[in-house]
């Protein structure tokens, strides 16, 4: 049981209690509990197991006991009983875009809807539209939401699979028969979503490893169980494939199973041109190569391949980082020695898009500053929501001015520690492209992140014009989550990205990679174009808690996938250079 799993159970209880019509205090207690567990700065699972939760603010006796039961038994009787009162598919409904608890209650109580399939039926047959507060338009929107979800069924975001990967690698590496273990496939290539997880081990006698793999806790179904190849479906719905090879085949196998397919095809073609055939076990001489050459070169080259770099060297290529293996020019660049030196997590010196308790964050300004210092950063930008974002408790002018003052004061204290706080704002871009604060106030800030948070349904031309107008404001330092997408949940709104990139270059506006694993926006596929035009990137976690700061990890992976170097990413700059960079656009006119 992990902290995330415990938190999910509490959140699900809150949802089910809400469906039952329980009072809001009780519902809120579970939601608060879920947040506390999720953001707890320590090992809350061990604490719960040891019955040491007393004194944690917001966790009452009842919740403490439930967490103890979960941590020690992996189960919760109260939750199981509660779930049994509802149809099995009820929780799926919470994942449909545009469907909140109130609507789910209405659908459940009045139309007996208990799954996505039921929901689809009542939206199609007109029954949903007749419910109070629904209407034709809502039913249509729900159908679109269902269709989007179904088109991404069996996909998972990075944050959903990262903990599984860590656990699985730990388990495999610990096995006495395993000499090497790696994750391969789309996860290793840092795709924003993956279909399944692929693991590779080097093992002399793989049978015991395969047995342990198919028998591990959390396996719901064994899809395949062979001597060198097995496949399981986990309770979480994630499929994991495991391959075992001999140690001297490991390097070639890792290249093969990391993919992508398209990258592999180019490598294999290159091998053929050199008289070798390449498969998952290594290079062997192609059929038809003259026996004299065979004798001279030896039958197989596999035993000379110890690491992936050896495989690439064999093909006269520089080593290609896994993130780049999508056949978008990486092989040509590896041949000519022009691959970029990709940005690394340790290059970051700070970041800019972060929220505090002043708007919808969970940590105070001071807590966020301390966490940034703990991460070894030189600076942290605070960008709480602006007044139009009412649901997110956006700051009005008065509260923002007060926050600026607070930040300036805190800076005096943190100067000794070597951390600088920048006063910013995540300012809403209004419908016409104007901003939520006037230029006077924006000018008092150290920087501004401008974002679209509503009216996603404008035409592409209008949405593009709206965003470009915002970028034309000299106070707008950077553009937040450019397309508004939520991976697997909500598609990007219609917007002309090349036009946005062009305007960013012309106005000197930085574009963010929103590193929240739900967003990873701007998408990695656009960054080569952006960098060619001279656009700079800021890797921003959009943190709503101290733990959220660590989402920069996902952002760095996506930046690497977009071929970005440390020079392309502004928040790799040391403090003094960063201060200059924040002023550049404003001083252009
Ligand atoms: P996904 O769909 O997110 O699981 O993406 P991948 O890339 O992880 O795809 P997967 O799991 O089907 O296969 C893992 C790797 O194995 C893939 O990236 C390349 C390699 N591979 C699998 N099937 C083939 C194939 O038919 N031809 C070649 N050249 N490579 C393959
Ligand atoms: Ca895969
Ligand atoms: Ca696979
Ligand atoms: Zn935002």
XYZ file of C-alpha atoms and ligand atoms in Angstrom:
623
model
C 0.000 0.000 0.000
C 1.428 3.381 -1.043
C 0.453 6.847 0.175
C -1.179 7.521 -3.195
C -3.283 4.378 -2.927
C -4.376 5.279 0.613
C -5.266 8.755 -0.532
C -7.278 7.350 -3.434
C -9.309 5.141 -1.091
C -10.202 8.180 1.048
C -11.160 10.166 -2.028
C -13.333 7.343 -3.302
C -15.048 7.103 0.085
C -15.803 10.823 -0.103
C -17.324 10.355 -3.546
C -19.459 7.411 -2.495
C -20.658 9.206 0.644
C -21.617 12.157 -1.508
C -23.588 9.853 -3.785
C -25.348 8.493 -0.706
C -26.314 12.030 0.270
C -24.242 12.059 3.477
C -23.681 15.446 5.048
C -21.035 17.682 3.539
C -18.878 17.795 6.678
C -18.334 14.075 6.554
C -17.568 14.197 2.835
C -15.154 17.050 3.345
C -13.366 15.212 6.160
C -12.480 12.385 3.783
C -11.409 14.749 1.012
C -9.231 16.683 3.443
C -7.809 13.394 4.695
C -6.973 12.372 1.138
C -5.102 15.619 0.593
C -3.198 15.326 3.848
C -2.091 11.797 2.994
C -1.150 12.829 -0.532
C 0.939 15.795 0.534
C 2.411 14.414 3.739
C 6.124 15.244 3.843
C 7.272 11.864 5.145
C 6.418 8.197 5.193
C 2.772 8.315 6.199
C 2.222 4.637 5.413
C 4.721 3.531 8.059
C 3.288 6.046 10.494
C -0.219 4.705 9.877
C 0.974 1.128 10.264
C 2.635 2.001 13.579
C -0.462 3.860 14.803
C 1.444 7.126 15.008
C -0.950 9.478 13.232
C -2.100 11.283 16.326
C -1.563 15.017 16.236
C -1.624 15.396 12.446
C -3.952 18.313 11.878
C -7.097 17.355 9.967
C -6.940 13.606 10.626
C -9.590 12.680 13.186
C -9.792 9.414 15.139
C -12.019 7.696 12.591
C -9.659 8.481 9.729
C -6.596 7.497 11.726
C -8.110 4.091 12.407
C -9.047 3.584 8.791
C -5.568 4.493 7.624
C -4.115 2.095 10.178
C -6.312 -0.705 8.860
C -5.315 0.110 5.285
C -1.610 0.281 6.051
C -1.549 -2.967 7.987
C -4.002 -5.125 6.005
C -4.070 -3.445 2.595
C -7.869 -3.393 2.910
C -10.637 -1.410 4.534
C -13.848 -3.132 5.529
C -15.797 0.122 5.703
C -14.792 0.947 2.125
C -15.576 -2.528 0.801
C -19.057 -2.420 2.343
C -19.684 1.055 0.990
C -18.606 0.027 -2.512
C -20.913 -2.988 -2.370
C -23.905 -0.635 -2.085
C -23.248 0.671 -5.606
C -22.907 -0.856 -9.063
C -19.343 -1.841 -9.870
C -18.841 0.721 -12.613
C -19.959 3.757 -10.624
C -16.451 5.126 -10.028
C -15.769 5.303 -13.789
C -18.368 8.042 -14.019
C -16.168 10.423 -12.038
C -13.597 10.256 -14.833
C -15.962 11.579 -17.487
C -15.216 15.199 -18.339
C -18.088 17.457 -17.288
C -19.630 15.050 -14.792
C -19.537 16.083 -11.132
C -21.056 14.383 -8.056
C -24.399 16.240 -8.330
C -24.997 15.070 -11.868
C -23.858 11.550 -11.021
C -26.345 11.416 -8.133
C -29.164 12.529 -10.446
C -28.192 10.015 -13.107
C -27.830 7.228 -10.576
C -30.965 7.880 -8.572
C -33.318 8.844 -11.356
C -32.086 6.766 -14.277
C -30.191 3.965 -12.519
C -26.957 4.861 -14.277
C -24.124 2.807 -12.779
C -21.456 2.694 -15.468
C -20.126 4.497 -18.516
C -22.067 2.102 -20.739
C -25.305 3.111 -18.944
C -24.390 6.772 -19.257
C -23.814 6.436 -22.968
C -27.209 4.789 -23.392
C -29.186 7.481 -21.527
C -27.334 10.250 -23.375
C -28.137 8.659 -26.715
C -31.787 7.827 -26.022
C -32.603 11.329 -24.764
C -33.359 10.354 -21.146
C -30.368 12.267 -19.710
C -31.277 15.469 -21.557
C -34.665 15.499 -19.791
C -33.175 15.509 -16.285
C -33.316 18.869 -14.503
C -30.091 20.806 -15.091
C -29.004 18.648 -18.039
C -30.413 19.480 -21.501
C -29.396 18.440 -25.021
C -26.114 20.314 -24.951
C -24.953 18.625 -21.739
C -25.857 15.197 -23.079
C -23.876 15.948 -26.240
C -20.862 17.102 -24.201
C -21.008 13.951 -22.087
C -21.033 11.790 -25.197
C -17.958 13.644 -26.449
C -16.274 13.109 -23.090
C -17.037 9.375 -23.238
C -15.746 9.117 -26.803
C -12.493 10.878 -25.891
C -11.968 8.560 -22.956
C -12.689 5.482 -25.018
C -10.257 6.546 -27.708
C -7.612 6.568 -24.958
C -8.722 3.455 -23.097
C -5.773 1.317 -21.947
C -3.415 4.290 -21.890
C -1.740 5.574 -18.764
C -0.067 8.822 -17.817
C 3.511 8.892 -16.558
C 2.464 9.537 -12.955
C 0.192 6.482 -13.021
C 2.978 4.116 -14.053
C 6.138 5.685 -12.580
C 5.617 4.084 -9.134
C 4.967 0.691 -10.754
C 8.179 0.977 -12.744
C 10.186 1.816 -9.627
C 8.702 -1.114 -7.673
C 9.120 -3.564 -10.492
C 12.740 -2.623 -11.169
C 13.545 -2.915 -7.472
C 11.967 -6.371 -7.372
C 13.736 -7.564 -10.524
C 17.139 -6.198 -9.537
C 16.873 -7.859 -6.165
C 16.297 -11.275 -7.690
C 19.382 -13.479 -7.243
C 19.242 -14.783 -10.829
C 19.097 -11.336 -12.418
C 22.312 -9.538 -13.374
C 20.743 -6.538 -15.143
C 17.237 -5.110 -15.304
C 15.801 -2.158 -17.194
C 12.470 -0.707 -18.194
C 12.167 -0.401 -21.980
C 9.397 0.580 -24.408
C 7.513 3.856 -24.538
C 8.032 4.480 -20.823
C 11.792 4.591 -21.285
C 11.336 6.851 -24.297
C 9.380 9.218 -22.004
C 6.176 9.204 -24.026
C 3.515 11.305 -22.307
C 1.235 8.252 -22.118
C 1.964 4.546 -22.469
C -0.067 1.478 -23.375
C 1.918 -1.060 -21.406
C 5.216 -1.410 -19.575
C 8.088 -3.452 -20.948
C 10.816 -4.848 -18.718
C 14.010 -6.566 -19.712
C 16.334 -8.654 -17.562
C 19.613 -10.433 -18.122
C 19.382 -13.801 -16.394
C 21.284 -17.044 -16.813
C 18.339 -19.101 -15.579
C 15.218 -17.049 -16.200
C 12.621 -19.598 -15.022
C 12.670 -18.519 -11.375
C 12.450 -14.851 -12.386
C 9.428 -15.562 -14.579
C 7.759 -17.478 -11.715
C 8.257 -14.633 -9.319
C 7.022 -12.099 -11.896
C 3.718 -13.855 -12.605
C 3.212 -14.638 -8.907
C 3.919 -11.192 -7.469
C 1.297 -9.378 -5.407
C -0.950 -7.082 -7.424
C -1.240 -9.415 -10.408
C -4.856 -9.738 -11.487
C -4.358 -12.008 -14.459
C -1.468 -13.886 -16.046
C -1.630 -13.241 -19.779
C 1.406 -15.306 -20.681
C 3.978 -17.371 -18.818
C 6.897 -18.683 -20.846
C 10.537 -19.473 -20.273
C 11.899 -16.138 -21.476
C 8.752 -14.110 -21.939
C 5.795 -13.387 -19.645
C 3.002 -10.920 -19.443
C 0.688 -9.908 -16.604
C -2.240 -7.610 -16.038
C -2.030 -5.747 -12.709
C -4.994 -4.835 -10.489
C -4.439 -1.231 -11.590
C -5.218 -2.256 -15.179
C -1.624 -1.819 -16.329
C -0.128 -4.593 -18.442
C 3.516 -5.483 -17.838
C 5.646 -7.518 -20.243
C 8.877 -9.144 -19.143
C 11.625 -10.496 -21.390
C 14.713 -12.364 -20.284
C 17.884 -12.631 -22.353
C 21.475 -13.692 -21.730
C 23.817 -11.087 -20.413
C 25.722 -10.765 -23.697
C 22.429 -10.210 -25.542
C 21.224 -7.540 -23.124
C 22.522 -4.441 -24.945
C 20.990 -5.345 -28.308
C 17.769 -6.483 -26.645
C 17.488 -3.218 -24.733
C 17.818 -1.236 -27.953
C 15.240 -3.466 -29.604
C 12.636 -3.338 -26.818
C 13.087 0.352 -26.189
C 12.016 1.050 -29.745
C 10.360 2.901 -31.190
C 9.450 0.514 -33.956
C 10.243 3.253 -36.471
C 13.672 3.860 -34.920
C 14.402 0.120 -34.943
C 13.548 -0.149 -38.608
C 16.105 2.530 -39.492
C 18.768 0.799 -37.364
C 18.073 -2.563 -38.964
C 18.288 -1.044 -42.435
C 21.625 0.495 -41.530
C 22.899 -2.863 -40.288
C 21.836 -4.543 -43.525
C 23.739 -1.962 -45.565
C 26.827 -3.028 -43.610
C 26.267 -6.740 -44.204
C 24.790 -7.536 -40.800
C 21.341 -8.401 -39.687
C 20.165 -6.955 -36.392
C 17.529 -8.494 -34.168
C 16.748 -8.502 -30.467
C 19.717 -10.774 -29.753
C 22.393 -8.811 -31.580
C 24.116 -8.648 -34.942
C 24.666 -11.685 -37.107
C 26.114 -11.732 -40.604
C 23.426 -11.458 -43.255
C 22.609 -14.394 -45.488
C 24.658 -14.300 -48.650
C 27.724 -12.644 -47.186
C 30.761 -14.406 -48.680
C 32.221 -17.148 -46.423
C 35.641 -15.516 -46.512
C 34.237 -12.321 -44.999
C 32.300 -14.377 -42.495
C 35.489 -16.011 -41.361
C 37.266 -12.705 -41.115
C 34.536 -10.949 -39.179
C 33.373 -13.852 -37.037
C 29.842 -15.248 -37.022
C 28.239 -12.961 -34.519
C 29.226 -9.693 -32.978
C 26.970 -9.939 -29.977
C 29.665 -10.698 -27.444
C 31.321 -7.380 -28.186
C 28.152 -5.481 -27.310
C 28.130 -4.752 -23.618
C 26.155 -1.526 -23.513
C 23.708 0.201 -25.810
C 26.430 2.625 -26.883
C 28.295 -0.377 -28.334
C 25.309 -1.215 -30.524
C 25.229 2.319 -31.893
C 29.011 2.432 -32.318
C 28.787 -0.794 -34.305
C 26.569 1.128 -36.725
C 28.962 4.120 -36.780
C 26.561 6.209 -34.734
C 26.873 8.285 -31.580
C 24.820 7.010 -28.657
C 21.197 8.098 -29.013
C 19.333 8.867 -25.771
C 16.115 6.801 -25.422
C 13.894 9.902 -25.434
C 15.039 10.732 -28.982
C 14.329 7.349 -30.538
C 11.245 8.305 -32.532
C 12.767 8.471 -36.017
C 12.524 12.238 -36.227
C 16.080 12.819 -37.435
C 18.041 11.340 -34.537
C 19.886 8.764 -36.649
C 21.131 11.373 -39.137
C 22.223 13.590 -36.237
C 24.014 10.656 -34.587
C 25.822 9.965 -37.847
C 27.003 13.543 -38.262
C 27.861 14.026 -34.590
C 25.234 16.742 -34.129
C 22.981 15.241 -31.469
C 22.077 17.798 -28.803
C 23.376 17.426 -25.261
C 20.012 17.086 -23.559
C 18.951 19.058 -20.492
C 19.095 17.199 -17.166
C 17.129 17.507 -13.947
C 20.256 18.657 -12.126
C 20.546 21.628 -14.512
C 17.429 23.318 -13.101
C 18.021 26.284 -10.815
C 14.393 27.100 -10.036
C 10.974 27.385 -11.680
C 8.129 29.807 -12.179
C 4.581 28.500 -12.220
C 3.722 27.727 -8.580
C 0.679 28.244 -6.400
C 0.307 28.805 -2.666
C -2.551 28.800 -0.149
C -3.259 32.361 -1.296
C -5.111 30.830 -4.271
C -5.646 27.063 -4.661
C -2.316 25.687 -3.418
C -1.919 23.479 -0.353
C 1.296 24.970 1.000
C 2.025 28.462 2.264
C 4.463 30.840 0.624
C 7.040 30.059 3.299
C 6.570 26.302 2.962
C 7.019 26.537 -0.801
C 10.162 28.641 -0.356
C 11.615 26.180 2.136
C 10.873 23.265 -0.178
C 12.592 25.039 -3.094
C 15.605 25.679 -0.906
C 15.590 22.027 0.099
C 15.707 21.091 -3.594
C 18.854 23.174 -3.920
C 17.247 25.799 -6.135
C 18.428 29.393 -6.368
C 15.024 30.889 -7.065
C 11.307 30.181 -6.993
C 8.592 32.073 -8.846
C 5.191 32.405 -7.186
C 2.303 32.691 -9.630
C -1.040 32.361 -7.904
C -4.283 32.647 -9.848
C -5.750 36.031 -10.764
C -9.152 37.436 -9.824
C -11.208 35.951 -12.696
C -10.318 32.416 -11.619
C -12.926 32.490 -8.890
C -13.099 28.737 -8.338
C -9.341 28.697 -7.805
C -9.656 31.533 -5.261
C -7.781 33.928 -7.542
C -6.205 37.013 -5.964
C -7.693 40.452 -6.555
C -5.449 43.506 -6.873
C -5.373 44.168 -3.157
C -4.449 40.607 -2.200
C -1.841 40.443 -4.953
C -0.211 43.684 -3.752
C -0.150 42.251 -0.239
C 1.481 39.082 -1.554
C 4.122 41.064 -3.432
C 4.968 42.798 -0.168
C 5.097 39.517 1.693
C 7.457 38.097 -0.930
C 9.770 41.106 -0.731
C 9.925 40.696 3.044
C 10.542 36.979 2.892
C 13.361 37.630 0.429
C 15.301 39.531 3.063
C 15.195 36.453 5.238
C 15.938 33.929 2.505
C 18.792 35.950 0.978
C 21.155 34.377 3.535
C 20.104 30.928 2.413
C 20.737 31.749 -1.225
C 17.115 31.540 -2.374
C 15.387 34.340 -4.249
C 11.596 34.476 -4.539
C 10.139 36.122 -7.624
C 6.740 37.766 -7.354
C 4.580 36.756 -10.269
C 1.010 35.900 -11.167
C -0.715 33.350 -13.324
C -2.907 35.891 -15.024
C -6.029 34.806 -16.840
C -6.157 35.649 -20.513
C -9.665 37.070 -20.918
C -11.899 36.260 -23.857
C -10.622 39.095 -26.026
C -6.971 38.493 -25.203
C -6.726 41.285 -22.652
C -5.382 40.420 -19.210
C -7.004 40.087 -15.816
C -4.902 42.924 -14.271
C -3.968 46.315 -15.666
C -0.445 47.055 -16.881
C 0.333 49.143 -13.797
C -0.030 46.177 -11.473
C 1.585 43.748 -13.930
C 4.587 46.101 -14.014
C 4.999 45.756 -10.239
C 5.533 42.010 -10.618
C 8.864 40.376 -11.433
C 7.212 38.301 -14.150
C 3.846 37.147 -15.480
C 2.578 33.750 -16.652
C -0.464 34.218 -18.899
C -2.901 31.299 -19.240
C -6.269 30.442 -20.728
C -8.596 28.925 -18.129
C -12.025 29.218 -19.736
C -13.960 29.588 -22.998
C -12.257 26.630 -24.658
C -14.806 26.510 -27.453
C -13.678 29.518 -29.510
C -12.822 28.828 -33.136
C -9.163 28.109 -33.853
C -8.702 31.551 -35.399
C -10.284 33.344 -32.426
C -8.464 31.300 -29.795
C -5.143 31.896 -31.568
C -5.797 35.617 -31.862
C -6.760 35.773 -28.188
C -3.497 34.166 -27.058
C -1.316 36.163 -29.435
C -2.819 39.381 -28.192
C -1.862 38.408 -24.644
C 1.700 37.651 -25.760
C 1.921 41.108 -27.316
C 1.681 42.606 -23.841
C 5.288 43.411 -22.826
C 4.582 42.338 -19.226
C 3.691 38.784 -20.230
C 6.913 36.889 -19.609
C 5.674 33.423 -20.426
C 2.722 31.506 -21.735
C 1.190 28.847 -19.446
C -0.142 25.401 -20.535
C -0.584 26.429 -24.164
C -3.306 24.009 -25.304
C -5.210 23.377 -22.058
C -5.170 19.624 -22.608
C -5.570 17.167 -19.742
C -4.040 13.912 -20.882
C -6.557 11.074 -21.309
C -9.322 13.364 -20.074
C -9.684 16.529 -22.104
C -8.351 17.264 -25.584
C -6.477 20.432 -26.467
C -8.686 23.321 -27.506
C -8.421 24.415 -31.128
C -5.372 26.634 -31.510
C -2.802 27.236 -34.239
C 0.476 26.212 -32.622
C 2.830 27.324 -35.429
C 1.262 30.786 -35.245
C 1.683 30.825 -31.448
C 5.339 29.801 -31.785
C 5.949 32.487 -34.379
C 4.367 35.140 -32.153
C 6.370 33.918 -29.156
C 9.555 34.362 -31.162
C 8.555 37.818 -32.375
C 7.423 39.107 -28.977
C 10.183 37.425 -26.963
C 7.677 35.443 -24.924
C 8.886 32.296 -23.197
C 6.689 29.186 -23.593
C 6.361 26.806 -20.671
C 6.478 23.071 -20.571
C 3.863 22.552 -17.937
C 5.419 19.617 -16.114
C 2.271 18.442 -14.391
C 1.934 14.871 -15.714
C -1.681 15.599 -16.648
C -0.575 18.331 -19.034
C 3.006 18.082 -20.408
C 1.977 21.048 -22.499
C 3.440 22.435 -24.859
C 3.752 18.976 -26.413
C 7.300 17.666 -27.108
C 6.583 17.351 -30.822
C 6.648 21.146 -31.258
C 9.864 22.058 -29.496
C 12.289 21.525 -32.363
C 10.322 24.060 -34.412
C 10.127 26.459 -31.472
C 13.850 26.309 -30.749
C 14.699 26.849 -34.418
C 12.680 30.066 -34.240
C 14.573 31.114 -31.107
C 11.814 30.503 -28.542
C 12.956 29.729 -25.001
C 11.362 27.177 -22.722
C 10.604 27.278 -19.009
C 10.013 23.923 -17.315
C 7.291 24.693 -14.774
C 5.701 22.233 -12.357
C 2.439 24.181 -11.859
C 2.917 23.074 -8.249
C -0.028 23.220 -5.889
C 1.930 21.706 -2.996
C 5.547 21.302 -1.959
C 5.522 17.813 -3.422
C 4.185 19.228 -6.678
C 7.512 20.997 -7.209
C 9.012 17.613 -7.988
C 6.848 17.290 -11.089
C 9.686 19.103 -12.862
C 11.022 15.553 -13.207
C 8.300 14.812 -15.791
C 8.897 18.167 -17.463
C 12.596 17.482 -17.904
C 11.841 14.131 -19.511
C 9.473 15.814 -21.972
C 11.989 18.604 -22.645
C 14.602 15.967 -23.463
C 12.114 14.300 -25.753
C 11.755 17.669 -27.483
C 15.551 17.779 -28.081
C 16.024 20.651 -25.616
C 19.426 21.495 -24.190
C 20.237 23.432 -21.062
C 20.647 26.561 -23.202
C 17.053 26.322 -24.443
C 15.587 26.185 -20.935
C 15.597 29.519 -19.091
C 15.259 28.054 -15.634
C 18.672 26.462 -16.025
C 20.133 29.966 -15.814
C 21.875 30.971 -12.603
C 20.080 33.626 -10.558
C 21.763 36.751 -11.913
C 21.273 35.709 -15.549
C 17.703 34.715 -14.761
C 16.942 38.167 -13.365
C 18.227 39.660 -16.604
C 16.194 37.221 -18.704
C 12.983 38.216 -16.895
C 13.612 41.847 -17.810
C 14.562 41.305 -21.461
C 11.093 41.447 -22.999
C 9.931 44.435 -20.943
C 13.013 46.432 -21.892
C 12.626 45.762 -25.596
C 10.394 48.778 -26.007
P 3.210 1.425 -26.192
O 2.169 1.313 -27.232
O 3.047 2.660 -25.376
O 3.355 0.206 -25.357
O 4.572 1.644 -27.025
P 5.877 0.719 -27.058
O 6.844 1.416 -27.941
O 6.319 0.408 -25.689
O 5.413 -0.571 -27.827
P 5.352 -2.111 -27.420
O 5.111 -2.308 -25.975
O 4.370 -2.732 -28.351
O 6.785 -2.688 -27.815
C 7.960 -2.369 -27.115
C 9.085 -2.193 -28.078
O 9.397 -3.451 -28.719
C 8.791 -1.254 -29.210
O 8.998 0.086 -28.884
C 9.740 -1.740 -30.272
C 9.804 -3.216 -30.057
N 8.895 -3.905 -30.987
C 7.746 -4.520 -30.665
N 7.172 -5.052 -31.769
C 7.974 -4.755 -32.795
C 7.932 -5.004 -34.207
O 7.020 -5.623 -34.723
N 8.948 -4.523 -34.962
C 9.990 -3.825 -34.410
N 10.937 -3.341 -35.199
N 10.054 -3.549 -33.105
C 9.074 -4.012 -32.306
Ca 5.072 -0.689 -24.144
Ca 4.657 -4.342 -24.699
Zn -3.267 27.405 -14.966
